[in-house]
CSV table of C-alpha atoms in Angstrom, one decimal:
chain,number,residue,atom,x,y,z
A,27,MET,CA,0.0,0.0,0.0
A,28,LYS,CA,1.4,3.4,-1.0
A,29,ILE,CA,1.4,5.9,1.8
A,30,LYS,CA,3.8,8.6,0.6
A,31,ASN,CA,2.4,11.7,-1.0
A,32,VAL,CA,-1.1,10.2,-1.3
A,33,ILE,CA,-4.6,11.1,-0.2
A,34,LEU,CA,-6.6,8.1,1.0
A,35,SER,CA,-10.3,8.1,0.8
A,36,GLY,CA,-12.3,6.7,3.7
A,37,ASP,CA,-12.7,6.6,7.5
A,38,CYS,CA,-9.3,7.3,9.1
A,39,ILE,CA,-9.6,4.5,11.6
A,40,LYS,CA,-10.0,1.9,8.8
A,41,GLU,CA,-7.4,3.5,6.6
A,42,MET,CA,-4.8,3.7,9.3
A,43,LYS,CA,-5.2,0.0,10.0
A,44,ASN,CA,-3.6,-0.6,6.6
A,45,ILE,CA,-0.5,1.5,7.4
A,46,PRO,CA,2.5,-0.4,8.7
A,47,GLU,CA,3.5,0.0,12.4
A,48,CYS,CA,6.1,2.6,13.2
A,49,SER,CA,6.2,4.0,9.6
A,50,ILE,CA,5.0,7.6,10.1
A,51,SER,CA,7.2,10.3,11.4
A,52,GLY,CA,4.7,12.8,12.7
A,53,CYS,CA,1.1,14.1,12.6
A,54,VAL,CA,-0.6,17.5,12.3
A,55,THR,CA,-4.3,17.3,12.3
A,56,ASP,CA,-7.5,19.3,12.9
A,57,PRO,CA,-10.3,16.8,13.8
A,58,PRO,CA,-13.9,17.8,14.1
A,59,TYR,CA,-14.3,19.7,17.4
A,60,ASN,CA,-17.9,19.0,18.3
A,61,TYR,CA,-19.5,16.0,19.7
A,62,GLU,CA,-22.5,16.0,17.4
A,63,PHE,CA,-20.5,14.4,14.6
A,64,ILE,CA,-19.6,11.1,16.3
A,65,GLY,CA,-20.7,8.4,13.9
A,66,LYS,CA,-21.6,10.9,11.2
A,67,ASP,CA,-19.8,12.1,8.1
A,68,TRP,CA,-18.8,15.7,7.9
A,69,ASN,CA,-20.2,16.1,4.4
A,70,SER,CA,-22.0,18.7,2.3
A,71,GLU,CA,-25.4,17.5,3.3
A,72,GLU,CA,-24.6,17.8,7.0
A,73,ILE,CA,-23.0,21.3,6.5
A,74,LYS,CA,-26.2,22.5,4.7
A,75,ARG,CA,-28.3,21.1,7.5
A,76,ARG,CA,-26.3,23.0,10.1
A,77,THR,CA,-26.2,26.2,8.0
A,78,SER,CA,-30.0,26.2,7.7
A,79,ARG,CA,-30.2,26.3,11.5
A,80,ILE,CA,-28.2,29.6,11.8
A,81,LYS,CA,-30.3,32.5,12.8
A,82,GLY,CA,-30.0,36.1,11.7
A,83,ASN,CA,-27.1,37.3,9.6
A,84,SER,CA,-24.4,35.2,11.3
A,85,SER,CA,-22.1,33.3,9.0
A,86,THR,CA,-20.7,31.2,11.8
A,87,LEU,CA,-20.9,27.5,11.2
A,88,VAL,CA,-18.7,25.9,13.7
A,89,LYS,CA,-18.6,27.0,17.3
A,90,ASN,CA,-17.4,25.4,20.5
A,91,ILE,CA,-21.0,24.0,20.8
A,92,PRO,CA,-22.6,23.0,17.5
A,93,TYR,CA,-25.8,24.3,16.2
A,94,GLY,CA,-28.5,21.8,16.3
A,95,SER,CA,-26.9,19.6,19.0
A,96,GLY,CA,-29.3,20.6,21.7
A,97,LEU,CA,-26.4,21.9,23.8
A,98,ALA,CA,-26.1,25.4,22.5
A,99,GLY,CA,-29.2,26.7,24.3
A,100,GLY,CA,-32.1,25.7,26.4
A,101,VAL,CA,-32.7,25.6,30.1
A,102,ARG,CA,-29.6,24.8,32.2
A,103,ASN,CA,-31.2,22.2,34.2
A,104,LYS,CA,-29.8,18.9,35.6
A,105,ARG,CA,-30.6,17.0,32.4
A,106,TRP,CA,-28.8,19.6,30.2
A,107,TYR,CA,-25.6,19.3,32.2
A,108,GLN,CA,-25.8,15.5,32.2
A,109,ARG,CA,-26.3,15.5,28.4
A,110,ASN,CA,-23.4,17.9,28.0
A,111,ARG,CA,-21.1,15.7,30.2
A,112,GLN,CA,-22.1,12.5,28.3
A,113,ASN,CA,-21.3,14.1,25.0
A,114,ILE,CA,-17.9,15.2,26.2
A,115,LEU,CA,-17.1,11.6,27.4
A,116,GLU,CA,-18.3,10.2,24.1
A,117,TYR,CA,-16.1,12.7,22.3
A,118,GLN,CA,-13.1,11.6,24.3
A,119,GLN,CA,-13.8,7.9,23.5
A,120,TRP,CA,-14.1,8.8,19.8
A,121,CYS,CA,-10.7,10.5,20.0
A,122,GLU,CA,-9.2,7.4,21.6
A,123,SER,CA,-10.6,5.2,18.8
A,124,TRP,CA,-8.5,7.0,16.1
A,125,GLY,CA,-5.7,7.8,18.6
A,126,ASN,CA,-5.0,4.1,19.1
A,127,GLU,CA,-4.3,3.6,15.4
A,128,LEU,CA,-2.3,6.9,15.2
A,129,PHE,CA,-0.1,5.7,18.1
A,130,ARG,CA,0.5,2.4,16.4
A,131,ILE,CA,1.7,3.8,13.1
A,132,LEU,CA,3.9,6.6,14.4
A,133,LYS,CA,7.6,6.0,15.0
A,134,PRO,CA,9.0,6.2,18.5
A,135,GLY,CA,9.6,9.8,19.4
A,136,ALA,CA,7.2,11.1,16.7
A,137,TYR,CA,5.0,14.1,17.6
A,138,ALA,CA,1.3,14.5,17.1
A,139,LEU,CA,0.0,18.1,17.0
A,140,ILE,CA,-3.8,18.1,17.4
A,141,PHE,CA,-6.1,21.2,17.1
A,142,ASN,CA,-9.2,21.6,19.3
A,143,SER,CA,-11.3,24.1,21.0
A,144,THR,CA,-10.5,25.6,24.4
A,145,ARG,CA,-13.5,23.7,25.8
A,146,THR,CA,-12.4,20.2,24.7
A,147,ILE,CA,-8.7,20.3,24.3
A,148,ALA,CA,-8.3,18.7,27.8
A,149,GLN,CA,-10.4,15.7,26.6
A,150,VAL,CA,-8.2,15.3,23.5
A,151,GLN,CA,-5.0,15.3,25.5
A,152,VAL,CA,-6.4,12.8,28.0
A,153,ALA,CA,-7.5,10.6,25.2
A,154,MET,CA,-4.1,10.7,23.6
A,155,GLU,CA,-2.5,9.8,27.0
A,156,ASN,CA,-4.9,6.9,27.4
A,157,VAL,CA,-3.7,5.3,24.2
A,158,GLY,CA,0.0,5.7,25.1
A,159,PHE,CA,1.2,9.2,24.1
A,160,TYR,CA,3.2,11.4,26.4
A,161,ALA,CA,1.8,15.0,26.8
A,162,ARG,CA,4.6,17.4,26.0
A,163,ASP,CA,3.0,20.9,25.7
A,164,MET,CA,0.1,22.9,24.7
A,165,LEU,CA,0.5,25.4,21.8
A,166,VAL,CA,-1.5,28.6,21.7
A,167,TRP,CA,-2.4,29.9,18.3
A,168,LYS,CA,-3.3,33.6,18.9
A,169,ARG,CA,-5.8,34.6,16.2
A,170,GLN,CA,-8.1,37.5,15.5
A,171,SER,CA,-11.6,37.3,17.0
A,172,GLY,CA,-14.8,39.3,17.1
A,173,ILE,CA,-17.2,40.0,19.9
A,174,PRO,CA,-18.1,37.3,22.4
A,175,LYS,CA,-20.8,34.9,21.4
A,176,GLY,CA,-23.1,34.7,24.4
A,177,LEU,CA,-25.6,36.5,26.6
A,178,ASN,CA,-25.2,40.3,26.9
A,179,TYR,CA,-27.0,40.6,30.2
A,180,SER,CA,-27.5,44.4,29.9
A,181,LYS,CA,-29.1,44.2,26.5
A,182,LYS,CA,-31.3,41.4,27.6
A,183,LEU,CA,-32.6,43.5,30.5
A,184,GLU,CA,-33.1,46.5,28.2
A,185,LYS,CA,-35.4,44.4,26.0
A,186,LEU,CA,-37.3,43.4,29.1
A,187,GLY,CA,-37.7,47.0,30.1
A,188,ASP,CA,-35.7,46.5,33.3
A,189,PRO,CA,-34.4,49.9,34.7
A,190,THR,CA,-31.3,48.2,36.2
A,191,ALA,CA,-29.9,47.4,32.7
A,192,PRO,CA,-27.1,50.1,32.7
A,193,LYS,CA,-25.7,48.6,36.0
A,194,TRP,CA,-24.9,45.4,34.1
A,195,LYS,CA,-23.3,46.9,31.0
A,196,GLU,CA,-19.9,45.1,31.6
A,197,TRP,CA,-21.4,41.7,32.4
A,198,HIS,CA,-21.5,38.9,29.8
A,199,SER,CA,-21.8,35.1,29.8
A,200,CYS,CA,-18.4,34.4,28.1
A,201,LEU,CA,-15.1,35.9,27.2
A,202,ARG,CA,-13.9,37.0,23.8
A,203,ASN,CA,-12.2,33.9,22.3
A,204,GLU,CA,-8.9,34.8,20.5
A,205,TRP,CA,-6.9,31.7,20.8
A,206,GLU,CA,-7.0,28.1,19.6
A,207,ALA,CA,-5.4,25.2,21.3
A,208,ILE,CA,-2.9,22.7,19.8
A,209,SER,CA,-2.1,19.6,21.9
A,210,VAL,CA,1.5,18.5,21.6
A,211,VAL,CA,1.9,14.8,22.4
A,212,GLN,CA,4.8,12.4,21.7
A,213,LYS,CA,5.1,8.7,21.3
A,214,PRO,CA,7.6,7.5,23.9
A,215,LEU,CA,11.3,7.6,23.1
A,216,ILE,CA,13.6,4.6,22.8
A,217,ASN,CA,15.6,5.2,26.0
A,218,ASN,CA,16.6,8.8,25.1
A,219,TYR,CA,16.5,11.5,22.4
A,220,PHE,CA,19.9,10.6,21.0
A,221,GLN,CA,19.1,6.9,20.5
A,222,THR,CA,15.6,7.7,19.1
A,223,MET,CA,17.0,10.2,16.6
A,224,HIS,CA,19.7,7.7,15.5
A,225,GLU,CA,17.2,4.9,14.9
A,226,TYR,CA,14.1,6.7,13.7
A,227,GLY,CA,15.1,10.2,12.7
A,228,VAL,CA,12.5,12.0,14.8
A,229,GLY,CA,12.1,13.1,18.4
A,230,LEU,CA,13.4,16.7,18.5
A,231,LEU,CA,11.8,20.1,17.7
A,232,LYS,CA,13.2,22.6,15.3
A,233,VAL,CA,12.9,25.6,17.5
A,234,LYS,CA,15.0,28.1,15.6
A,235,THR,CA,13.4,29.3,12.4
A,236,GLU,CA,12.9,32.6,10.5
A,237,HIS,CA,10.5,33.5,13.2
A,238,GLY,CA,13.2,33.3,15.8
A,239,PHE,CA,13.5,30.9,18.8
A,240,LEU,CA,9.9,29.5,18.9
A,241,SER,CA,7.7,29.6,22.0
A,242,ASN,CA,4.5,27.8,22.6
A,243,ILE,CA,2.5,30.9,21.6
A,244,ILE,CA,2.1,31.3,17.9
A,245,GLU,CA,1.4,34.8,16.7
A,246,GLY,CA,1.5,36.8,13.5
A,247,VAL,CA,0.1,34.1,11.3
A,248,LYS,CA,-0.7,35.3,7.8
A,249,ARG,CA,-4.3,35.0,6.6
A,250,ASP,CA,-5.1,33.1,3.4
A,251,ASN,CA,-7.0,34.3,0.4
A,252,LEU,CA,-8.9,31.1,-0.2
A,253,ASP,CA,-9.8,29.9,-3.7
A,254,LYS,CA,-13.5,30.2,-4.5
A,255,TYR,CA,-13.7,26.5,-5.0
A,256,ASN,CA,-12.6,25.7,-1.5
A,257,ILE,CA,-15.9,25.3,0.4
A,258,HIS,CA,-14.5,23.8,3.5
A,259,CYS,CA,-15.7,25.7,6.5
A,260,THR,CA,-12.7,25.4,8.9
A,261,VAL,CA,-9.6,25.9,6.8
A,262,LYS,CA,-6.5,26.6,8.8
A,263,PRO,CA,-4.0,29.2,7.5
A,264,LEU,CA,-1.3,27.7,5.4
A,265,ASP,CA,1.3,29.7,7.2
A,266,LEU,CA,0.3,28.2,10.5
A,267,ILE,CA,0.4,24.6,9.2
A,268,GLU,CA,3.8,25.2,7.6
A,269,ARG,CA,5.2,26.3,11.0
A,270,LEU,CA,3.9,23.2,12.7
A,271,VAL,CA,5.2,20.8,10.0
A,272,GLU,CA,8.6,22.5,10.2
A,273,LEU,CA,8.6,22.2,14.0
A,274,ILE,CA,8.3,18.4,14.1
A,275,ILE,CA,9.5,16.9,10.8
A,276,PRO,CA,13.2,16.8,9.6
A,277,ILE,CA,13.2,16.7,5.8
A,278,SER,CA,14.2,13.2,4.9
A,279,GLU,CA,13.3,10.5,2.4
A,280,ASP,CA,12.2,8.3,5.3
A,281,ASN,CA,10.0,10.9,7.0
A,282,ILE,CA,6.3,11.0,6.2
A,283,LEU,CA,3.7,13.3,8.0
A,284,ILE,CA,0.1,12.2,8.3
A,285,ASP,CA,-3.1,14.1,8.6
A,286,PRO,CA,-6.0,11.7,9.4
A,287,PHE,CA,-8.6,14.5,9.0
A,288,LEU,CA,-7.2,16.2,5.9
A,289,GLY,CA,-10.2,18.3,4.9
A,290,SER,CA,-9.5,20.4,1.9
A,291,GLY,CA,-5.8,19.6,2.1
A,292,THR,CA,-3.9,22.4,3.8
A,293,THR,CA,-1.5,20.0,5.5
A,294,ALA,CA,-0.7,18.3,2.2
A,295,VAL,CA,-0.1,21.7,0.5
A,296,ALA,CA,2.2,22.8,3.4
A,297,CYS,CA,4.2,19.6,3.2
A,298,LYS,CA,4.5,19.8,-0.6
A,299,LYS,CA,5.7,23.4,-0.3
A,300,LEU,CA,8.3,22.4,2.3
A,301,GLY,CA,9.5,19.3,0.6
A,302,VAL,CA,8.1,16.9,3.2
A,303,SER,CA,6.3,13.7,2.2
A,304,TYR,CA,2.7,13.5,3.4
A,305,CYS,CA,-0.2,11.0,3.8
A,306,GLY,CA,-3.7,12.5,4.0
A,307,ILE,CA,-6.9,10.7,4.9
A,308,GLU,CA,-10.3,12.2,4.3
A,309,VAL,CA,-13.8,10.7,4.4
A,310,ASN,CA,-15.5,13.4,2.2
A,311,GLN,CA,-14.8,12.9,-1.5
A,312,GLU,CA,-15.7,16.5,-2.3
A,313,TYR,CA,-12.9,17.7,0.0
A,314,ILE,CA,-10.5,15.3,-1.5
A,315,ASN,CA,-11.2,16.8,-4.9
A,316,ILE,CA,-10.5,20.2,-3.5
A,317,ALA,CA,-7.3,19.1,-1.9
A,318,ASN,CA,-6.1,17.5,-5.2
A,319,ARG,CA,-6.9,20.7,-7.1
A,320,ARG,CA,-5.0,22.7,-4.6
A,321,LEU,CA,-2.0,20.4,-4.9
A,322,GLU,CA,-2.2,20.7,-8.7
A,323,ASP,CA,-2.4,24.5,-8.6
A,324,MET,CA,0.9,24.5,-6.8
A,325,GLN,CA,2.5,23.2,-10.1
């Protein structure tokens, strides 16, 4: 089975079962954040269903809590919190299901960098630790953000005609979210860094780049001008993914980076641009077509 510079079509758990043990040198991936999609395809029909539920002029599709899940609103009673907790536990179990296969195919010392929301990154990290990974760090991608999405208490009181509304002008149900989390986990070394590097060619981080000596806070990421044909709703900036690939993968014929949730192909594009071999997996054929077109456009 060819795994170098290919995009595999199918469920990532099934596809990773066909990849040889200890053959992949690292992972950068952006799995679905929300719990509603366990057991479902992230496909055009599902996106249209979710978009149809958006109220007003908002263009937001993906939030920390998904539209239509029954968790974004409603009465905060005991049943609501129980349902919320159950969804989080199911999400963690789902992460373990693909994390098991990812752990198996990565080389000793290989890193996995996994995006997630500030609400559920803890569950992702615990899931990865449960399958055998060692938690190394948490990267913060500082990005631009708009106003908080939540209850403006003062405006709510104004609508109700409550004269105390001005008193609560500074009070809101949530903070402005301007960072995204990237869990950094590593498959255990073979005794030490030196031996692991000697045998497998991975295990260290490239911390000195054109951006200086890197920290675990990533700032100043360039925005992309997306092609009109790229309809994926959660595309990460190419500049950001390039930085992450450079961080964990030494360029070598033997080193392949995997993205089990390739989406519209940004990780593959970043790898090709940097001269790093890649293996992408995506369940949605429409996104695979977009990814292939992006790779062809690089010619």
